[in-house]
PDB file of C-alpha atoms and ligand atoms in Angstrom:
ATOM      1  CA  UNK A   1     148.126  55.319 -11.014  1.00 81.00           C
ATOM      2  CA  UNK A   2     150.546  56.809  -9.333  1.00 79.00           C
ATOM      3  CA  UNK A   3     151.859  53.393  -6.244  1.00 74.00           C
ATOM      4  CA  UNK A   4     153.279  54.338  -3.085  1.00 66.00           C
ATOM      5  CA  UNK A   5     154.894  52.696  -0.734  1.00 63.00           C
ATOM      6  CA  UNK A   6     155.743  52.236   2.167  1.00 58.00           C
ATOM      7  CA  UNK A   7     151.767  53.602   3.086  1.00 75.00           C
ATOM      8  CA  UNK A   8     151.128  56.115   5.251  1.00 80.00           C
ATOM      9  CA  UNK A   9     148.312  58.607   5.105  1.00 83.00           C
ATOM     10  CA  UNK A  10     150.294  62.828   4.604  1.00 75.00           C
ATOM     11  CA  UNK A  11     149.877  63.928   8.767  1.00 73.00           C
ATOM     12  CA  UNK A  12     147.669  66.889   8.934  1.00 73.00           C
ATOM     13  CA  UNK A  13     148.872  69.075  11.367  1.00 72.00           C
ATOM     14  CA  UNK A  14     145.261  70.967  10.932  1.00 72.00           C
ATOM     15  CA  UNK A  15     141.991  70.001  13.320  1.00 86.00           C
ATOM     16  CA  UNK A  16     144.888  66.662  14.026  1.00 88.00           C
ATOM     17  CA  UNK A  17     142.744  66.327  17.419  1.00 91.00           C
ATOM     18  CA  UNK A  18     139.674  65.264  15.499  1.00 96.00           C
ATOM     19  CA  UNK A  19     142.036  61.866  14.257  1.00 96.00           C
ATOM     20  CA  UNK A  20     141.702  58.933  16.020  1.00 97.00           C
ATOM     21  CA  UNK A  21     145.447  58.091  16.026  1.00 95.00           C
ATOM     22  CA  UNK A  22     145.679  53.904  14.845  1.00 95.00           C
ATOM     23  CA  UNK A  23     145.894  51.827  18.204  1.00 92.00           C
ATOM     24  CA  UNK A  24     144.671  54.627  20.023  1.00 93.00           C
ATOM     25  CA  UNK A  25     140.861  53.697  22.005  1.00 96.00           C
ATOM     26  CA  UNK A  26     138.430  55.943  21.429  1.00 97.00           C
ATOM     27  CA  UNK A  27     134.630  56.274  23.202  1.00 97.00           C
ATOM     28  CA  UNK A  28     132.083  58.214  21.730  1.00 98.00           C
ATOM     29  CA  UNK A  29     131.224  59.490  25.043  1.00 97.00           C
ATOM     30  CA  UNK A  30     134.883  61.503  25.480  1.00 96.00           C
ATOM     31  CA  UNK A  31     134.395  63.524  22.465  1.00 97.00           C
ATOM     32  CA  UNK A  32     131.358  66.207  22.333  1.00 97.00           C
ATOM     33  CA  UNK A  33     129.273  66.549  19.157  1.00 98.00           C
ATOM     34  CA  UNK A  34     128.809  70.019  20.006  1.00 97.00           C
ATOM     35  CA  UNK A  35     132.342  71.324  19.662  1.00 96.00           C
ATOM     36  CA  UNK A  36     132.651  74.284  17.656  1.00 95.00           C
ATOM     37  CA  UNK A  37     136.585  74.955  18.329  1.00 92.00           C
ATOM     38  CA  UNK A  38     137.925  78.183  18.308  1.00 88.00           C
ATOM     39  CA  UNK A  39     134.243  79.371  16.465  1.00 90.00           C
ATOM     40  CA  UNK A  40     131.925  81.608  17.974  1.00 88.00           C
ATOM     41  CA  UNK A  41     129.447  82.022  15.209  1.00 90.00           C
ATOM     42  CA  UNK A  42     128.105  80.510  11.894  1.00 94.00           C
ATOM     43  CA  UNK A  43     128.662  83.448  10.294  1.00 93.00           C
ATOM     44  CA  UNK A  44     132.145  83.514  10.658  1.00 90.00           C
ATOM     45  CA  UNK A  45     132.543  80.171  10.347  1.00 92.00           C
ATOM     46  CA  UNK A  46     130.607  80.529   6.832  1.00 91.00           C
ATOM     47  CA  UNK A  47     133.161  83.388   5.306  1.00 91.00           C
ATOM     48  CA  UNK A  48     135.805  81.052   5.752  1.00 93.00           C
ATOM     49  CA  UNK A  49     133.854  77.819   4.156  1.00 96.00           C
ATOM     50  CA  UNK A  50     132.981  80.147   1.230  1.00 96.00           C
ATOM     51  CA  UNK A  51     137.295  80.481   0.278  1.00 96.00           C
ATOM     52  CA  UNK A  52     137.799  76.503   1.106  1.00 97.00           C
ATOM     53  CA  UNK A  53     135.203  74.901  -1.451  1.00 98.00           C
ATOM     54  CA  UNK A  54     136.929  77.279  -3.952  1.00 97.00           C
ATOM     55  CA  UNK A  55     140.126  75.773  -2.808  1.00 98.00           C
ATOM     56  CA  UNK A  56     138.686  72.549  -2.907  1.00 98.00           C
ATOM     57  CA  UNK A  57     137.738  73.521  -6.186  1.00 98.00           C
ATOM     58  CA  UNK A  58     140.787  74.412  -7.623  1.00 98.00           C
ATOM     59  CA  UNK A  59     142.547  71.551  -6.690  1.00 98.00           C
ATOM     60  CA  UNK A  60     139.865  69.208  -8.008  1.00 98.00           C
ATOM     61  CA  UNK A  61     140.254  70.610 -11.441  1.00 98.00           C
ATOM     62  CA  UNK A  62     144.702  70.170 -11.035  1.00 98.00           C
ATOM     63  CA  UNK A  63     143.921  66.782 -10.116  1.00 98.00           C
ATOM     64  CA  UNK A  64     141.939  65.768 -12.901  1.00 98.00           C
ATOM     65  CA  UNK A  65     144.303  67.226 -15.482  1.00 98.00           C
ATOM     66  CA  UNK A  66     147.177  65.809 -13.431  1.00 98.00           C
ATOM     67  CA  UNK A  67     145.514  62.157 -13.674  1.00 98.00           C
ATOM     68  CA  UNK A  68     148.379  59.924 -12.099  1.00 98.00           C
ATOM     69  CA  UNK A  69     145.889  60.093  -7.956  1.00 98.00           C
ATOM     70  CA  UNK A  70     142.794  59.970  -6.750  1.00 98.00           C
ATOM     71  CA  UNK A  71     141.037  60.758  -3.733  1.00 98.00           C
ATOM     72  CA  UNK A  72     138.534  59.003  -1.713  1.00 98.00           C
ATOM     73  CA  UNK A  73     136.215  60.320   0.987  1.00 98.00           C
ATOM     74  CA  UNK A  74     133.885  58.443   2.891  1.00 99.00           C
ATOM     75  CA  UNK A  75     130.976  59.791   5.069  1.00 98.00           C
ATOM     76  CA  UNK A  76     129.486  57.804   7.701  1.00 98.00           C
ATOM     77  CA  UNK A  77     126.790  58.656  10.451  1.00 98.00           C
ATOM     78  CA  UNK A  78     123.789  57.867  11.990  1.00 97.00           C
ATOM     79  CA  UNK A  79     120.376  58.772  10.624  1.00 96.00           C
ATOM     80  CA  UNK A  80     120.158  62.792   9.863  1.00 97.00           C
ATOM     81  CA  UNK A  81     124.149  62.825  11.294  1.00 98.00           C
ATOM     82  CA  UNK A  82     124.388  65.404   7.995  1.00 98.00           C
ATOM     83  CA  UNK A  83     126.251  63.544   5.474  1.00 98.00           C
ATOM     84  CA  UNK A  84     123.878  64.593   2.324  1.00 98.00           C
ATOM     85  CA  UNK A  85     124.481  68.455   3.662  1.00 98.00           C
ATOM     86  CA  UNK A  86     128.147  67.559   3.825  1.00 98.00           C
ATOM     87  CA  UNK A  87     128.192  66.374   0.545  1.00 98.00           C
ATOM     88  CA  UNK A  88     125.815  69.123  -0.348  1.00 98.00           C
ATOM     89  CA  UNK A  89     128.173  72.111   0.772  1.00 98.00           C
ATOM     90  CA  UNK A  90     131.339  71.024   0.836  1.00 98.00           C
ATOM     91  CA  UNK A  91     132.041  69.740  -2.908  1.00 98.00           C
ATOM     92  CA  UNK A  92     129.207  72.314  -3.969  1.00 98.00           C
ATOM     93  CA  UNK A  93     132.515  73.839  -6.641  1.00 98.00           C
ATOM     94  CA  UNK A  94     133.461  70.863  -7.876  1.00 97.00           C
ATOM     95  CA  UNK A  95     133.290  69.877 -11.479  1.00 97.00           C
ATOM     96  CA  UNK A  96     131.358  67.496 -11.419  1.00 97.00           C
ATOM     97  CA  UNK A  97     133.326  65.620 -14.076  1.00 97.00           C
ATOM     98  CA  UNK A  98     135.357  64.695 -11.770  1.00 98.00           C
ATOM     99  CA  UNK A  99     133.463  64.462  -9.032  1.00 98.00           C
ATOM    100  CA  UNK A 100     131.052  61.754  -7.826  1.00 98.00           C
ATOM    101  CA  UNK A 101     129.200  60.749  -5.024  1.00 98.00           C
ATOM    102  CA  UNK A 102     127.803  57.008  -4.767  1.00 98.00           C
ATOM    103  CA  UNK A 103     125.310  56.937  -1.628  1.00 98.00           C
ATOM    104  CA  UNK A 104     124.825  52.917  -0.835  1.00 98.00           C
ATOM    105  CA  UNK A 105     121.645  51.841   0.266  1.00 97.00           C
ATOM    106  CA  UNK A 106     120.719  47.620   1.159  1.00 97.00           C
ATOM    107  CA  UNK A 107     122.791  45.444  -0.723  1.00 98.00           C
ATOM    108  CA  UNK A 108     120.429  44.067  -4.273  1.00 98.00           C
ATOM    109  CA  UNK A 109     120.285  40.272  -4.308  1.00 98.00           C
ATOM    110  CA  UNK A 110     123.121  40.309  -6.863  1.00 98.00           C
ATOM    111  CA  UNK A 111     125.065  42.625  -4.285  1.00 98.00           C
ATOM    112  CA  UNK A 112     124.100  40.394  -1.283  1.00 97.00           C
ATOM    113  CA  UNK A 113     125.157  37.276  -3.269  1.00 98.00           C
ATOM    114  CA  UNK A 114     128.934  38.753  -3.654  1.00 98.00           C
ATOM    115  CA  UNK A 115     131.538  39.526  -1.315  1.00 98.00           C
ATOM    116  CA  UNK A 116     130.803  42.674   0.909  1.00 98.00           C
ATOM    117  CA  UNK A 117     133.394  45.089  -0.632  1.00 98.00           C
ATOM    118  CA  UNK A 118     132.251  43.894  -4.591  1.00 98.00           C
ATOM    119  CA  UNK A 119     130.284  46.444  -4.588  1.00 98.00           C
ATOM    120  CA  UNK A 120     132.295  49.138  -3.667  1.00 98.00           C
ATOM    121  CA  UNK A 121     135.443  48.416  -5.766  1.00 98.00           C
ATOM    122  CA  UNK A 122     133.474  48.979  -8.359  1.00 98.00           C
ATOM    123  CA  UNK A 123     132.636  52.681  -7.496  1.00 98.00           C
ATOM    124  CA  UNK A 124     135.973  53.756  -6.124  1.00 98.00           C
ATOM    125  CA  UNK A 125     137.440  56.122  -8.466  1.00 98.00           C
ATOM    126  CA  UNK A 126     140.083  56.567 -11.335  1.00 98.00           C
ATOM    127  CA  UNK A 127     143.210  58.342 -11.751  1.00 98.00           C
ATOM    128  CA  UNK A 128     142.135  62.157 -11.361  1.00 98.00           C
ATOM    129  CA  UNK A 129     138.667  62.064  -9.984  1.00 98.00           C
ATOM    130  CA  UNK A 130     136.881  62.308  -6.411  1.00 98.00           C
ATOM    131  CA  UNK A 131     134.892  59.520  -5.913  1.00 98.00           C
ATOM    132  CA  UNK A 132     132.341  60.542  -2.661  1.00 98.00           C
ATOM    133  CA  UNK A 133     130.711  57.945  -0.174  1.00 99.00           C
ATOM    134  CA  UNK A 134     127.951  58.484   1.402  1.00 98.00           C
ATOM    135  CA  UNK A 135     128.043  55.351   3.616  1.00 98.00           C
ATOM    136  CA  UNK A 136     129.957  52.829   2.596  1.00 98.00           C
ATOM    137  CA  UNK A 137     131.834  49.350   2.993  1.00 99.00           C
ATOM    138  CA  UNK A 138     131.435  50.607   6.543  1.00 99.00           C
ATOM    139  CA  UNK A 139     127.602  50.070   7.206  1.00 98.00           C
ATOM    140  CA  UNK A 140     129.060  46.023   6.232  1.00 98.00           C
ATOM    141  CA  UNK A 141     130.123  46.081  10.104  1.00 98.00           C
ATOM    142  CA  UNK A 142     127.809  48.444  11.766  1.00 98.00           C
ATOM    143  CA  UNK A 143     123.783  48.104  10.292  1.00 98.00           C
ATOM    144  CA  UNK A 144     124.839  44.169   9.413  1.00 98.00           C
ATOM    145  CA  UNK A 145     126.000  43.839  13.060  1.00 98.00           C
ATOM    146  CA  UNK A 146     123.482  45.986  15.191  1.00 98.00           C
ATOM    147  CA  UNK A 147     120.547  44.274  13.084  1.00 97.00           C
ATOM    148  CA  UNK A 148     122.125  40.665  13.069  1.00 98.00           C
ATOM    149  CA  UNK A 149     122.681  40.688   9.551  1.00 98.00           C
ATOM    150  CA  UNK A 150     125.068  38.295   9.598  1.00 98.00           C
ATOM    151  CA  UNK A 151     126.979  36.630  12.935  1.00 98.00           C
ATOM    152  CA  UNK A 152     129.340  37.718  14.720  1.00 98.00           C
ATOM    153  CA  UNK A 153     132.603  36.427  13.230  1.00 98.00           C
ATOM    154  CA  UNK A 154     131.428  37.295   9.641  1.00 98.00           C
ATOM    155  CA  UNK A 155     130.836  40.848  10.078  1.00 98.00           C
ATOM    156  CA  UNK A 156     133.991  40.864  12.953  1.00 98.00           C
ATOM    157  CA  UNK A 157     136.293  39.309  10.173  1.00 98.00           C
ATOM    158  CA  UNK A 158     135.730  42.530   8.225  1.00 98.00           C
ATOM    159  CA  UNK A 159     137.766  44.866  10.323  1.00 98.00           C
ATOM    160  CA  UNK A 160     140.891  42.850   8.881  1.00 98.00           C
ATOM    161  CA  UNK A 161     139.467  42.961   4.772  1.00 98.00           C
ATOM    162  CA  UNK A 162     138.791  47.016   5.269  1.00 99.00           C
ATOM    163  CA  UNK A 163     142.192  47.699   6.454  1.00 98.00           C
ATOM    164  CA  UNK A 164     143.488  45.673   3.679  1.00 98.00           C
ATOM    165  CA  UNK A 165     141.065  46.711   1.071  1.00 98.00           C
ATOM    166  CA  UNK A 166     141.605  50.299   1.460  1.00 98.00           C
ATOM    167  CA  UNK A 167     145.818  49.689   1.994  1.00 98.00           C
ATOM    168  CA  UNK A 168     145.534  48.628  -1.256  1.00 98.00           C
ATOM    169  CA  UNK A 169     144.333  51.469  -2.762  1.00 98.00           C
ATOM    170  CA  UNK A 170     146.080  53.667  -1.173  1.00 98.00           C
ATOM    171  CA  UNK A 171     149.318  51.753  -2.424  1.00 97.00           C
ATOM    172  CA  UNK A 172     147.817  51.927  -5.746  1.00 97.00           C
ATOM    173  CA  UNK A 173     147.401  55.710  -5.748  1.00 97.00           C
ATOM    174  CA  UNK A 174     144.246  56.961  -4.420  1.00 98.00           C
ATOM    175  CA  UNK A 175     144.490  59.084  -0.974  1.00 98.00           C
ATOM    176  CA  UNK A 176     141.105  57.864   1.451  1.00 98.00           C
ATOM    177  CA  UNK A 177     139.754  60.026   3.960  1.00 98.00           C
ATOM    178  CA  UNK A 178     137.523  58.954   6.443  1.00 98.00           C
ATOM    179  CA  UNK A 179     134.739  60.928   8.159  1.00 98.00           C
ATOM    180  CA  UNK A 180     132.357  60.238  11.096  1.00 98.00           C
ATOM    181  CA  UNK A 181     129.950  62.642  11.784  1.00 98.00           C
ATOM    182  CA  UNK A 182     129.288  62.716  15.162  1.00 98.00           C
ATOM    183  CA  UNK A 183     126.221  63.679  16.404  1.00 98.00           C
ATOM    184  CA  UNK A 184     124.192  63.523  20.143  1.00 98.00           C
ATOM    185  CA  UNK A 185     121.123  62.033  20.408  1.00 98.00           C
ATOM    186  CA  UNK A 186     118.878  64.997  21.087  1.00 98.00           C
ATOM    187  CA  UNK A 187     120.272  66.780  17.706  1.00 98.00           C
ATOM    188  CA  UNK A 188     119.088  63.054  15.860  1.00 97.00           C
ATOM    189  CA  UNK A 189     115.640  63.845  17.426  1.00 97.00           C
ATOM    190  CA  UNK A 190     115.598  67.843  16.182  1.00 97.00           C
ATOM    191  CA  UNK A 191     116.448  66.907  13.002  1.00 97.00           C
ATOM    192  CA  UNK A 192     113.517  63.803  12.652  1.00 96.00           C
ATOM    193  CA  UNK A 193     111.488  66.741  13.629  1.00 96.00           C
ATOM    194  CA  UNK A 194     112.147  68.850  10.756  1.00 96.00           C
ATOM    195  CA  UNK A 195     111.576  66.375   8.553  1.00 95.00           C
ATOM    196  CA  UNK A 196     108.426  66.272   9.821  1.00 95.00           C
ATOM    197  CA  UNK A 197     107.179  69.471  10.116  1.00 95.00           C
ATOM    198  CA  UNK A 198     109.377  70.989   6.419  1.00 96.00           C
ATOM    199  CA  UNK A 199     107.615  70.378   3.291  1.00 96.00           C
ATOM    200  CA  UNK A 200     110.995  69.794   1.761  1.00 95.00           C
ATOM    201  CA  UNK A 201     112.741  68.136   4.194  1.00 95.00           C
ATOM    202  CA  UNK A 202     109.434  64.899   4.846  1.00 94.00           C
ATOM    203  CA  UNK A 203     111.069  62.997   1.749  1.00 95.00           C
ATOM    204  CA  UNK A 204     113.792  62.385   4.261  1.00 95.00           C
ATOM    205  CA  UNK A 205     111.990  61.174   6.859  1.00 94.00           C
ATOM    206  CA  UNK A 206     111.512  57.268   7.226  1.00 93.00           C
ATOM    207  CA  UNK A 207     110.123  55.304   9.848  1.00 92.00           C
ATOM    208  CA  UNK A 208     112.586  52.660   9.882  1.00 93.00           C
ATOM    209  CA  UNK A 209     115.171  55.902  11.225  1.00 93.00           C
ATOM    210  CA  UNK A 210     112.953  55.891  14.745  1.00 94.00           C
ATOM    211  CA  UNK A 211     113.404  51.933  14.716  1.00 95.00           C
ATOM    212  CA  UNK A 212     117.262  52.570  14.735  1.00 96.00           C
ATOM    213  CA  UNK A 213     117.195  55.491  16.620  1.00 96.00           C
ATOM    214  CA  UNK A 214     115.838  52.891  19.484  1.00 97.00           C
ATOM    215  CA  UNK A 215     119.069  51.115  18.838  1.00 98.00           C
ATOM    216  CA  UNK A 216     121.238  54.220  19.453  1.00 98.00           C
ATOM    217  CA  UNK A 217     123.557  52.158  22.048  1.00 98.00           C
ATOM    218  CA  UNK A 218     124.042  49.257  19.809  1.00 98.00           C
ATOM    219  CA  UNK A 219     125.044  52.154  17.232  1.00 98.00           C
ATOM    220  CA  UNK A 220     127.719  53.383  19.390  1.00 98.00           C
ATOM    221  CA  UNK A 221     129.406  50.310  20.425  1.00 98.00           C
ATOM    222  CA  UNK A 222     129.655  49.310  16.252  1.00 98.00           C
ATOM    223  CA  UNK A 223     130.587  52.568  15.712  1.00 98.00           C
ATOM    224  CA  UNK A 224     133.458  53.228  18.698  1.00 98.00           C
ATOM    225  CA  UNK A 225     134.723  49.323  17.732  1.00 98.00           C
ATOM    226  CA  UNK A 226     134.262  50.195  13.290  1.00 98.00           C
ATOM    227  CA  UNK A 227     136.884  53.471  14.562  1.00 98.00           C
ATOM    228  CA  UNK A 228     139.293  51.711  16.717  1.00 98.00           C
ATOM    229  CA  UNK A 229     140.099  48.760  14.592  1.00 98.00           C
ATOM    230  CA  UNK A 230     140.099  50.510  11.256  1.00 98.00           C
ATOM    231  CA  UNK A 231     141.718  53.724  11.884  1.00 98.00           C
ATOM    232  CA  UNK A 232     144.911  52.820  10.171  1.00 97.00           C
ATOM    233  CA  UNK A 233     148.489  55.200   9.119  1.00 96.00           C
ATOM    234  CA  UNK A 234     147.206  54.651   5.733  1.00 97.00           C
ATOM    235  CA  UNK A 235     143.267  55.556   6.140  1.00 98.00           C
ATOM    236  CA  UNK A 236     142.872  57.251   9.050  1.00 97.00           C
ATOM    237  CA  UNK A 237     139.069  58.219  10.449  1.00 98.00           C
ATOM    238  CA  UNK A 238     138.275  61.823  11.630  1.00 97.00           C
ATOM    239  CA  UNK A 239     135.588  61.997  13.974  1.00 98.00           C
ATOM    240  CA  UNK A 240     133.648  65.615  13.016  1.00 98.00           C
ATOM    241  CA  UNK A 241     131.608  67.192  16.028  1.00 98.00           C
ATOM    242  CA  UNK A 242     128.465  67.461  13.771  1.00 98.00           C
ATOM    243  CA  UNK A 243     125.545  69.102  16.178  1.00 98.00           C
ATOM    244  CA  UNK A 244     126.221  72.272  14.761  1.00 97.00           C
ATOM    245  CA  UNK A 245     126.107  72.055  10.658  1.00 97.00           C
ATOM    246  CA  UNK A 246     128.238  75.158  10.122  1.00 97.00           C
ATOM    247  CA  UNK A 247     130.940  73.619  12.412  1.00 96.00           C
ATOM    248  CA  UNK A 248     131.065  70.207  10.291  1.00 98.00           C
ATOM    249  CA  UNK A 249     131.195  71.659   7.652  1.00 98.00           C
ATOM    250  CA  UNK A 250     133.958  73.682   8.465  1.00 96.00           C
ATOM    251  CA  UNK A 251     136.043  70.873   9.560  1.00 97.00           C
ATOM    252  CA  UNK A 252     135.482  68.915   6.911  1.00 97.00           C
ATOM    253  CA  UNK A 253     136.017  71.472   4.575  1.00 97.00           C
ATOM    254  CA  UNK A 254     139.395  72.166   6.122  1.00 96.00           C
ATOM    255  CA  UNK A 255     140.483  68.396   6.320  1.00 96.00           C
ATOM    256  CA  UNK A 256     139.871  67.839   2.604  1.00 97.00           C
ATOM    257  CA  UNK A 257     142.011  71.308   2.292  1.00 96.00           C
ATOM    258  CA  UNK A 258     144.910  69.930   4.346  1.00 95.00           C
ATOM    259  CA  UNK A 259     144.937  66.504   2.460  1.00 96.00           C
ATOM    260  CA  UNK A 260     145.048  68.292  -1.368  1.00 97.00           C
ATOM    261  CA  UNK A 261     147.601  70.746   0.148  1.00 96.00           C
ATOM    262  CA  UNK A 262     149.994  67.458   0.950  1.00 95.00           C
ATOM    263  CA  UNK A 263     149.261  66.226  -2.214  1.00 96.00           C
ATOM    264  CA  UNK A 264     149.192  68.899  -3.979  1.00 97.00           C
ATOM    265  CA  UNK A 265     148.663  68.035  -7.762  1.00 98.00           C
ATOM    266  CA  UNK A 266     149.709  69.110 -10.291  1.00 97.00           C
ATOM    267  CA  UNK A 267     148.619  70.774 -14.009  1.00 97.00           C
ATOM    268  CA  UNK A 268     150.773  68.574 -16.703  1.00 95.00           C
ATOM    269  CA  UNK A 269     153.816  70.379 -17.821  1.00 93.00           C
ATOM    270  CA  UNK A 270     153.884  72.965 -21.205  1.00 89.00           C
ATOM    271  CA  UNK A 271     154.345  70.712 -24.377  1.00 85.00           C
ATOM    272  CA  UNK A 272     157.802  69.774 -25.917  1.00 86.00           C
ATOM    273  CA  UNK A 273     158.543  72.536 -28.125  1.00 83.00           C
ATOM    274  CA  UNK A 274     159.784  71.015 -30.832  1.00 84.00           C
ATOM    275  CA  UNK A 275     156.250  69.274 -30.769  1.00 82.00           C
ATOM    276  CA  UNK A 276     154.524  72.117 -31.568  1.00 81.00           C
ATOM    277  CA  UNK A 277     156.984  73.115 -34.187  1.00 80.00           C
ATOM    278  CA  UNK A 278     155.986  70.364 -36.278  1.00 80.00           C
ATOM    279  CA  UNK A 279     152.073  71.667 -35.663  1.00 82.00           C
ATOM    280  CA  UNK A 280     150.710  73.679 -38.389  1.00 81.00           C
ATOM    281  CA  UNK A 281     148.419  76.265 -36.864  1.00 82.00           C
ATOM    282  CA  UNK A 282     147.604  78.056 -40.221  1.00 78.00           C
TER     283      UNK A 282
HETATM  284  P1  AMP B   1     119.737  56.766   3.608  1.00 82.71           P
HETATM  285  O1  AMP B   1     120.866  56.574   3.567  1.00 82.71           O
HETATM  286  O2  AMP B   1     118.890  57.054   4.652  1.00 82.71           O
HETATM  287  O3  AMP B   1     119.090  56.811   1.934  1.00 82.71           O
HETATM  288  O4  AMP B   1     119.076  55.072   3.905  1.00 82.71           O
HETATM  289  C1  AMP B   1     119.934  53.568   3.575  1.00 82.71           C
HETATM  290  C2  AMP B   1     119.392  52.756   3.918  1.00 82.71           C
HETATM  291  O5  AMP B   1     120.504  51.903   3.628  1.00 82.71           O
HETATM  292  C3  AMP B   1     119.925  52.422   5.479  1.00 82.71           C
HETATM  293  O6  AMP B   1     118.884  52.586   6.596  1.00 82.71           O
HETATM  294  C4  AMP B   1     121.437  51.987   5.474  1.00 82.71           C
HETATM  295  O7  AMP B   1     120.988  51.083   7.189  1.00 82.71           O
HETATM  296  C5  AMP B   1     120.927  50.724   4.907  1.00 82.71           C
HETATM  297  N1  AMP B   1     122.195  50.086   3.822  1.00 82.71           N
HETATM  298  C6  AMP B   1     123.013  50.607   3.462  1.00 82.71           C
HETATM  299  N2  AMP B   1     124.167  50.146   3.490  1.00 82.71           N
HETATM  300  C7  AMP B   1     123.850  48.762   4.028  1.00 82.71           C
HETATM  301  C8  AMP B   1     124.540  47.430   3.959  1.00 82.71           C
HETATM  302  N3  AMP B   1     125.542  47.426   3.115  1.00 82.71           N
HETATM  303  N4  AMP B   1     123.582  46.376   4.350  1.00 82.71           N
HETATM  304  C9  AMP B   1     122.497  46.806   5.117  1.00 82.71           C
HETATM  305  N5  AMP B   1     121.777  47.965   4.905  1.00 82.71           N
HETATM  306  C10 AMP B   1     122.432  49.343   4.044  1.00 82.71           C
HETATM  307 MG1   MG B   2     118.138  57.767   5.690  1.00 82.71          MG
END
């Protein structure tokens, strides 16, 4: 992979207001999950999204052909925040050969027997690839903290480990893009109700999600600390207003597109003519 140093993520002007600036202390309560920016309707955003997903597919093809750098997209958010749906919409045109999605659930015994980053590192992208983490190493400072699966000194020390890990990935040629999908408690309830009512959504409903919902404030605090402690110059967080699916998709797609514009992946040059002369196509 193409190593880079000093380590700094591309500065993206588009939707910069959703970036958590390194060193800034954000509070979730100060950010409106229902924000739709300058967009008035889902139709308007939907039309623009169509163009963006095609551009993402084109960039992905170039990244794959170039085979020098990689992109890791991290999606986090409370249950029903829209992680699955963001994958489905934003990467819908990408070639599965170069774009893979990893959904992280409860760790297995073997995974638990290792350091917390072990299972994630195995699934980071090779040169040319986009990998999307649907949940990620951040669960180890979120659910692990809220459910008290590890004592505080353990999960707290992980902020530094995560920052070091991501810094290493970036240095070695992987762009790390992190999205926190921010929904309101009311919107989560609507989504749960929809899961109960719709036959095609029942499978997404889990009684344990309702139990987790009772710890809403604990999750808020855990997310605030995680965003504040791990938004770094090399891998900043973006906080996405996610109560409106169409706006969430649009903002994520725009930030992904802008990141690719900055990366500017290139098709490799044409073969050397002198090499071609020696080929016999007859
Ligand atoms: P879902 O994303 O709805 O399929 O649910 C996956 C479940 O796995 C969620 O309840 C997560 O909190 C849980 N999970 C994911 N990663 C971890 C982890 N590192 N430790 C404990 N639970 C986890
Ligand atoms: Mg779930």
